[in-house]
Short mmCIF file of C-alpha atoms in Angstrom, two decimals:
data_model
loop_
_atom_site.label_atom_id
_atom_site.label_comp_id
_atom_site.label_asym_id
_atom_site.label_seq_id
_atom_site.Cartn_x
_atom_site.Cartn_y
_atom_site.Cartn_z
CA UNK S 5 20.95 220.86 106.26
CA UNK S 6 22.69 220.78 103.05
CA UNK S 7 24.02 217.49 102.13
CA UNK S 8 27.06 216.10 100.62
CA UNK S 9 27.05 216.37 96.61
CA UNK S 10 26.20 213.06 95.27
CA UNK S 11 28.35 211.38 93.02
CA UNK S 12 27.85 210.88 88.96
CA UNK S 13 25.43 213.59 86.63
CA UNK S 14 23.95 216.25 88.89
CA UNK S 15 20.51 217.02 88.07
CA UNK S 16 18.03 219.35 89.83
CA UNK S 17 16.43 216.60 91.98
CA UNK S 18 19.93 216.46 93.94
CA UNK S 19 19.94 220.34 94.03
CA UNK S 20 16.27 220.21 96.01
CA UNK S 21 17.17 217.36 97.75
CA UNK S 22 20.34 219.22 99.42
CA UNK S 23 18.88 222.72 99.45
CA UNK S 24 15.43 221.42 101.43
CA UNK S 25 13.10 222.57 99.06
CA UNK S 26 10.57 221.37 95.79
CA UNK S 27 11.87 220.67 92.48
CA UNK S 28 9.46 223.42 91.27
CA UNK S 29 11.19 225.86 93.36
CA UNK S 30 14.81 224.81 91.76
CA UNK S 31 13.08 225.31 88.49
CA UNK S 32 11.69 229.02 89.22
CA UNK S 33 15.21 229.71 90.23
CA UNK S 34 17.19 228.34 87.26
CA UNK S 35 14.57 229.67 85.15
CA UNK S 36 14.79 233.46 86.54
CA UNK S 37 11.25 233.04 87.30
CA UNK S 38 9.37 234.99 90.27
CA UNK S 39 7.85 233.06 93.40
CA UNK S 40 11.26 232.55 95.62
CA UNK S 41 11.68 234.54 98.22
CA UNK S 42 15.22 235.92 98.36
CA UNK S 43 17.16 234.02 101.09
CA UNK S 44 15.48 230.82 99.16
CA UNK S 45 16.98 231.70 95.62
CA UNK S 46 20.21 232.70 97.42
CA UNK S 47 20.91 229.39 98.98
CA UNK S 48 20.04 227.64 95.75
CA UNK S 49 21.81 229.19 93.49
CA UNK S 50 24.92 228.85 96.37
CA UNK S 51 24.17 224.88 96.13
CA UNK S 52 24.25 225.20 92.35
CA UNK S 53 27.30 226.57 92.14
CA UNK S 54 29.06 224.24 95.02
CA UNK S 55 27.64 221.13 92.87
CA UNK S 56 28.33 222.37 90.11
CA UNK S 57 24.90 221.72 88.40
CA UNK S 58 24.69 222.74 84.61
CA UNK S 59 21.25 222.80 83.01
CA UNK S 60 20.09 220.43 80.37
CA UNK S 61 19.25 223.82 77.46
CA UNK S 62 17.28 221.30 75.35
CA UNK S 63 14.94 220.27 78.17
CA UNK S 64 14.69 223.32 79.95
CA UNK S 65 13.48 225.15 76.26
CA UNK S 66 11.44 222.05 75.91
CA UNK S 67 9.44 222.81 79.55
CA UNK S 68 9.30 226.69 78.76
CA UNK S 69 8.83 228.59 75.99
CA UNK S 70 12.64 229.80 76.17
CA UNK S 71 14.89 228.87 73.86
CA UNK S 72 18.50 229.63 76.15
CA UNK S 73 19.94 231.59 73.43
CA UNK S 74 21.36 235.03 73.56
CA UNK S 75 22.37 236.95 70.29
CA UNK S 76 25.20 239.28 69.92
CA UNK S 77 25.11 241.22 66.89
CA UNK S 78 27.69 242.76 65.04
CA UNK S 79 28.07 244.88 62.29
CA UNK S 80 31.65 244.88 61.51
CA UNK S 81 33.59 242.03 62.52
CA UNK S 82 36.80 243.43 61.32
CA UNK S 83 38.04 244.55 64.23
CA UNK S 84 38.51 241.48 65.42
CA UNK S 85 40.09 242.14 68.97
CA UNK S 86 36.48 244.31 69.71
CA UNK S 87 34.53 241.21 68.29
CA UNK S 88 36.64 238.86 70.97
CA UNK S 89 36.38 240.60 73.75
CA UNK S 90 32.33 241.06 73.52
CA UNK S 91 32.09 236.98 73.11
CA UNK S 92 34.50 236.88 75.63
CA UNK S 93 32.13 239.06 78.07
CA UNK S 94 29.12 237.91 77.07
CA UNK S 95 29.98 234.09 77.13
CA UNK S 96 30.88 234.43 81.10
CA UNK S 97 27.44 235.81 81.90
CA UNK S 98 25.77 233.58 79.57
CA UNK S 99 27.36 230.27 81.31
CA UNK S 100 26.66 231.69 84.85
CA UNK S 101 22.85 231.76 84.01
CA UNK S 102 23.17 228.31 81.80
CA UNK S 103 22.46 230.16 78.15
CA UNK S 104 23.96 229.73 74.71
CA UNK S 105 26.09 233.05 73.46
CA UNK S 106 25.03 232.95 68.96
CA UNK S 107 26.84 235.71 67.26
CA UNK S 108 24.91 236.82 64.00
CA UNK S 109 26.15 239.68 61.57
CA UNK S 110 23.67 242.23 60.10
CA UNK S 111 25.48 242.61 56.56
CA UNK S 112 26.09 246.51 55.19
CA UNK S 113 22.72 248.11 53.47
CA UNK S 114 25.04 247.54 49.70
CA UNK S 115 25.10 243.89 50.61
CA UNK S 116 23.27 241.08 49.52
CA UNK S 117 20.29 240.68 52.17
CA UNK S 118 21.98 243.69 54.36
CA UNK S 119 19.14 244.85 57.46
CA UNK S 120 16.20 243.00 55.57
CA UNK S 121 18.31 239.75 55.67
CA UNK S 122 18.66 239.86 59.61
CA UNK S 123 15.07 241.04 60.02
CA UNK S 124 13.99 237.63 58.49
CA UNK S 125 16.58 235.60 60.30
CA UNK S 126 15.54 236.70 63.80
CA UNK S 127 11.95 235.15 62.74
CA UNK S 128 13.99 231.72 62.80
CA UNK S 129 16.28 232.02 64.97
CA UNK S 130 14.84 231.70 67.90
CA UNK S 131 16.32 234.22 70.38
CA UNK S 132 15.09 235.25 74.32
CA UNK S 133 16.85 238.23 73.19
CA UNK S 134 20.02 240.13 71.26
CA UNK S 135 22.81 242.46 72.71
CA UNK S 136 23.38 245.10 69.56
CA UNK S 137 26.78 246.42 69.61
CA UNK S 138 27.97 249.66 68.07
CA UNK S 139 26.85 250.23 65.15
CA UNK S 140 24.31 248.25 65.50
CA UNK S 141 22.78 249.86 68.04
CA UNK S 142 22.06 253.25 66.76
CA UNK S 143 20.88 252.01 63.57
CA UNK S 144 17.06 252.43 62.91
CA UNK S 145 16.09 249.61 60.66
CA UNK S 146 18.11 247.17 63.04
CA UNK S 147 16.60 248.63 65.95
CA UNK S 148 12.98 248.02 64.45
CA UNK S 149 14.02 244.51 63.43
CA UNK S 150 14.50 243.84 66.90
CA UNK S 151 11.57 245.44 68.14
CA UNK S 152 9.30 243.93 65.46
CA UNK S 153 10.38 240.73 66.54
CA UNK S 154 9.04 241.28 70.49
CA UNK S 155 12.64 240.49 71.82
CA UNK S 156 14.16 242.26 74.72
CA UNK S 157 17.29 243.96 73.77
CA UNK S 158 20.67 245.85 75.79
CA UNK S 159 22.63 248.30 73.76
CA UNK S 160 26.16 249.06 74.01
CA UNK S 161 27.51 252.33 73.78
CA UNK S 162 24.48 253.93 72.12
CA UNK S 163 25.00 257.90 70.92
CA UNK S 164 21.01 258.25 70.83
CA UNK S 165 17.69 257.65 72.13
CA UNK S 166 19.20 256.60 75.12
CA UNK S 167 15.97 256.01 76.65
CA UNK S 168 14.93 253.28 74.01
CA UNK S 169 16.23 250.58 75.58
CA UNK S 170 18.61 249.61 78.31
CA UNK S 171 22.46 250.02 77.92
CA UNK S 172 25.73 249.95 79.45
CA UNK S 173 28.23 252.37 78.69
CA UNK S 174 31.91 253.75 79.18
CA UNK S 175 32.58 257.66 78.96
CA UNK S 176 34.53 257.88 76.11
CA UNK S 177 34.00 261.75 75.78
CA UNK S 178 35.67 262.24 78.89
CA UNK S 179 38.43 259.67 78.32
CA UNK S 180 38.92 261.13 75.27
CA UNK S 181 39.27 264.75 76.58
CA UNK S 182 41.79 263.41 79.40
CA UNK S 183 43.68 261.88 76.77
CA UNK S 184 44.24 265.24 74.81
CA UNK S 185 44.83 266.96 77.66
CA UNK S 186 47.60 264.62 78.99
CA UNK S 187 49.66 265.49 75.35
CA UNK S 188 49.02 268.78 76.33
CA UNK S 189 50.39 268.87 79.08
CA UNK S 190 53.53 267.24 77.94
CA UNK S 191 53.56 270.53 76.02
CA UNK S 192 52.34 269.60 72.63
CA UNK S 193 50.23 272.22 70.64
CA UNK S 194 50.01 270.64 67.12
CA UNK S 195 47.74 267.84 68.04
CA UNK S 196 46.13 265.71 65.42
CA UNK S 197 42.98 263.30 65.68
CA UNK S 198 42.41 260.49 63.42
CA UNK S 199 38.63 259.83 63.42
CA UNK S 200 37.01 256.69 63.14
CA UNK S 201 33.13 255.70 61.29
CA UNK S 202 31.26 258.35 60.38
CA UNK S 203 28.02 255.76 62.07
CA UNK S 204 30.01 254.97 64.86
CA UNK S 205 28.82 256.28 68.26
CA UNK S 206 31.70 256.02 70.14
CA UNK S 207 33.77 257.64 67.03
CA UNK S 208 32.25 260.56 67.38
CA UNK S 209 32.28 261.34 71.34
CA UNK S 210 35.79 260.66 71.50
CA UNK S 211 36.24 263.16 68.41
CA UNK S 212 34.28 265.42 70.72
CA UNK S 213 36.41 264.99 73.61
CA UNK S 214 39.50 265.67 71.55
CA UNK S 215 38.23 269.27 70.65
CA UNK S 216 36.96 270.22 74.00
CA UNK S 217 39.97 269.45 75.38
CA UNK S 218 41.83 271.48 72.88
CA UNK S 219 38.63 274.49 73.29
CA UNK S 220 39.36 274.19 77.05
CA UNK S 221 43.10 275.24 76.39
CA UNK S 222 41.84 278.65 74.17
CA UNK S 223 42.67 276.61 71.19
CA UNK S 224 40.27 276.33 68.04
CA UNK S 225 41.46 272.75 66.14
CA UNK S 226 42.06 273.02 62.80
CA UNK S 227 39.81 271.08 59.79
CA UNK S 228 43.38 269.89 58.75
CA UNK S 229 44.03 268.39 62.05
CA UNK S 230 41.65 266.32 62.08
CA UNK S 231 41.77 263.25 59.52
CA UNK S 232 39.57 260.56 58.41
CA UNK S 233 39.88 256.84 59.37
CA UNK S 234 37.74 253.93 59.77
CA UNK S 235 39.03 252.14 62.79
CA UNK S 236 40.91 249.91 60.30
CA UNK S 237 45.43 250.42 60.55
CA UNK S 238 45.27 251.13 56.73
CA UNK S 239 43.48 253.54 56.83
CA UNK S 240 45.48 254.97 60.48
CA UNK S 241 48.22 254.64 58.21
CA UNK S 242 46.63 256.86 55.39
CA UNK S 243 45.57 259.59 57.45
CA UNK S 244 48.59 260.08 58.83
CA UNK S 245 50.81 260.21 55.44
CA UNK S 246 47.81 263.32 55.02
CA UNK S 247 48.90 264.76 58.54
CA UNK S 248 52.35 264.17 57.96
CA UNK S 249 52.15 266.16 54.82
CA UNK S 250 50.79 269.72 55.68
CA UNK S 251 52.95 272.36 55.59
CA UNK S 252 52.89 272.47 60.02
CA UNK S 253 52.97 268.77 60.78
CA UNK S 254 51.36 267.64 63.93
CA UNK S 255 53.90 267.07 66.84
CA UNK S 256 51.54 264.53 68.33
CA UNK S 257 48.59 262.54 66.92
CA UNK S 258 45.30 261.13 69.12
CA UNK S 259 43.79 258.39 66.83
CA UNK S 260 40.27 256.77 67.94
CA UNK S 261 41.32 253.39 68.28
CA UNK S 262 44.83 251.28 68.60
CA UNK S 263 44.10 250.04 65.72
CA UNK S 264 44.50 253.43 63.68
CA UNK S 265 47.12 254.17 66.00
CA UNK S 266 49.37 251.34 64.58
CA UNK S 267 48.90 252.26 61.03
CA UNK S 268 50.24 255.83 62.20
CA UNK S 269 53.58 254.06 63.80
CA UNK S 270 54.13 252.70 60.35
CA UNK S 271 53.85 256.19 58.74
CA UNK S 272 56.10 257.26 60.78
CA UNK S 273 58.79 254.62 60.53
CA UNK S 274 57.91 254.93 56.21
CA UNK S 275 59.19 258.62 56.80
CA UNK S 276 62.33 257.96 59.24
CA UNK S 277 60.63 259.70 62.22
CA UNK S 278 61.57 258.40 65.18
CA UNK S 279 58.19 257.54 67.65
CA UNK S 280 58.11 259.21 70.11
CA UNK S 281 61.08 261.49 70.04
CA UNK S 282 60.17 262.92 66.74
CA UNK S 283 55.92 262.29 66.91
CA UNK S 284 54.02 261.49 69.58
CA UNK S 285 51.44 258.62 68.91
CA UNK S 286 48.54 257.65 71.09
CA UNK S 287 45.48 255.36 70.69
CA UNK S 288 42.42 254.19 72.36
CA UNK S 289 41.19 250.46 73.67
CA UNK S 290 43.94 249.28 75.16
CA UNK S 291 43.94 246.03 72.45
CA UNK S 292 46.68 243.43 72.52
CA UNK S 293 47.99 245.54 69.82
CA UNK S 294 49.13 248.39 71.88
CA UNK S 295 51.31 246.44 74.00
CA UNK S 296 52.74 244.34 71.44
CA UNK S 297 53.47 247.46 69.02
CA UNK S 298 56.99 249.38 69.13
CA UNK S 299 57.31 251.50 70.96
CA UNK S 300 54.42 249.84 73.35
CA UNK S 301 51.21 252.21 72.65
CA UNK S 302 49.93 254.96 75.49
CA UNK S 303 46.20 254.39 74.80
CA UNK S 304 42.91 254.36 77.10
CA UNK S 305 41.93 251.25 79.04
CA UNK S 306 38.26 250.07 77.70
CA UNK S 307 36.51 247.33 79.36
CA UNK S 308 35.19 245.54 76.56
CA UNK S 309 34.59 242.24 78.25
CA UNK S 310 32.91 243.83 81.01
CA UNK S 311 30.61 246.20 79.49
CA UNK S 312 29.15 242.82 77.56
CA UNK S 313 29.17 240.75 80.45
CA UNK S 314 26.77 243.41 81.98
CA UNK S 315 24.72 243.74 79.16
CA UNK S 316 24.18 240.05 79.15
CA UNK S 317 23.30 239.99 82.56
CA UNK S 318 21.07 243.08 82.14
CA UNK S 319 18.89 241.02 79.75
CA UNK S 320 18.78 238.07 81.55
CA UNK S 321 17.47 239.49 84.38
CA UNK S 322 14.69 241.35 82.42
CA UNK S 323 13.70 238.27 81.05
CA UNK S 324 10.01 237.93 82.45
CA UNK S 325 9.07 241.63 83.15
CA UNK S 326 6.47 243.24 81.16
CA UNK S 327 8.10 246.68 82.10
CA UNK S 328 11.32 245.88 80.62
CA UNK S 329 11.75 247.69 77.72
CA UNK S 330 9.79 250.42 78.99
CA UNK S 331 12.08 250.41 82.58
CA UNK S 332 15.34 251.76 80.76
CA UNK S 333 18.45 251.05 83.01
CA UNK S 334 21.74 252.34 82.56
CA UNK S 335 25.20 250.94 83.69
CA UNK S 336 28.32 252.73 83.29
CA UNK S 337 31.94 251.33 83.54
CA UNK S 338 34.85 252.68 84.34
CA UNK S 339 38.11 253.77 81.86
CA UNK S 340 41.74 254.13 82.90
CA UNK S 341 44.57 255.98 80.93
CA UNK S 342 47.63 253.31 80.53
CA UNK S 343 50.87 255.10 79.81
CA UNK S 344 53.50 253.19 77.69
CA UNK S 345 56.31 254.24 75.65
CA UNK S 346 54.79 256.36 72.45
CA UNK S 347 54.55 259.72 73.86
CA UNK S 348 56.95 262.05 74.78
CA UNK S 349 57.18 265.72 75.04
CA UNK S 350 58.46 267.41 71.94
CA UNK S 351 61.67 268.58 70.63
CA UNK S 352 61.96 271.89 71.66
#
């Protein structure tokens, strides 16, 4: 019978004393380890949670050759609103399992350091393993960092080798197409795409979801339509003074992220068109961005936070199985389409 929390510090003698079992079997449970049945690690983890029992890190690395840290890496940490809401997802997994969320940047190949830099910090720094974000995770010398260091990794969004690792992943092709096709149907034609990294994964299948759309409708895009960005608003705001300049502007424009999108609200203000009576504008993310902007942004829904909660919980629970790099799992979430107040159908 399980018995009334005790008072003061919880520690894991309590937890066996209420859940009827050894201290060594609170341990293999807290630890992730194997030897508990199921109905046993159920009803610990349940008195856990109702005690509200948080592991000691520095003892439990001390007992174990785990260290309790978890690394997120990032490449670009410019887009700050991305960057949040992975540490946001990944922190809630890691504090439901009783790890430590480190962030770590791998620097760009002209800086000082760059992929070599990060190769020799992973040597010190300890990790059970590392969550590589986008670019990150298509990149080869990062990838072989990893993987030279022996630690388990989760990949979000990868565009290759899927079956390298595990990863968890949204379909931004497809959200992408519906996207396209939803201007479409408001019966614009002239539809431009900002594009984002020319390394990015997710850049690129949304850029491929924009022109099947468009192919699916009997229409070839043009080379003009679409323009370069780099998922920064400065440079949203660049490509669309190029848009806005050809001789048959662009009645609406799709750009890759809100962030882009924003810099192409601007453009449009700097040139006295009225968004979205005189230009449709749409983005992709969902950010706080999009709903702050004016007019609020129609973009895509992406579940940042989630998809790194699940890859942090993917990698915990490989933690201790030989197989797991070779056992590649894949989790997908889902996107929705949130209509706001940028897009309109067009002046006749």
């Amino acid at each position: 019978m399980q018995r009334d929390p005790p008072t003061g510090k919880i520690t894991i003698i309590d937890i066996a004393r209420a859940a009827g079992v050894s201290i060594k079997t609170v341990s293999r449970v807290i630890n992730q380890e194997e030897g508990v049945g199921d109905e046993t690690r159920a009803r610990v983890l349940e008195i856990v949670a109702t005690m509200g029992y948080r592991p000691n890190v520095s003892a439990r690395s001390l007992s174990s050759r785990r260290s309790y840290l978890i690394g997120v890496i990032f490449m670009r940490v410019g887009a700050y609103h991305y960057v949040g809401e992975v540490q946001v997802g990944a922190m809630r997994a890691c504090r439901r399992a009783g790890y430590h969320l480190v962030v770590e940047q791998v620097l760009p190949p002209e800086a000082v350091g760059g992929v070599q830099g990060f190769a020799e910090g992973l040597r010190d720094a300890r990790f059970d393993g590392v969550v590589l974000t986008p670019p990150t995770c298509d990149d080869p010398e990062v990838l072989a960092a990893v993987e030279t260091a022996g630690l388990p990794y989760v990949r979000i969004a990868p565009h290759r080798e899927f079956e390298r690792s595990p990863y968890v992943f949204m379909d931004d092709r497809k959200a992408a197409r519906e996207q396209t096709l939803r201007l479409w149907n408001m019966g614009h034609r002239r539809i431009a795409f900002i594009d984002g990294p020319a390394d990015h994964g997710s850049a690129a299948r949304r850029r491929q979801g924009y022109i099947e759309a468009l192919r699916d409708r009997g229409v070839e895009p043009r080379p003009e339509w679409i323009a370069k960005g780099e998922f920064l608003s400065l440079s949203g705001f660049d490509a669309t003074e190029r848009l806005l300049a050809l001789p048959e502007r662009p009645t609406a424009i799709f750009a890759a992220n809100d962030e882009m999108a924003v810099g192409a609200l601007a453009a449009a203000a700097k040139h006295g068109l009225s968004v979205p009576r005189d230009l449709s504008v749409v983005g992709f993310d969902d950010t706080p961005t999009a709903e702050a902007a004016w007019p609020r942004l129609t973009t895509v829904h992406q579940p940042t936070a989630e998809m790194a909660e699940a890859a942090v919980e993917m990698l915990i629970d490989g933690f201790g199985d030989e197989r797991f790099r070779a056992r590649v799992a894949a989790r997908q979430l889902d996107y929705s389409l949130v209509q706001r107040d940028s897009a309109a159908p067009p002046l006749a």
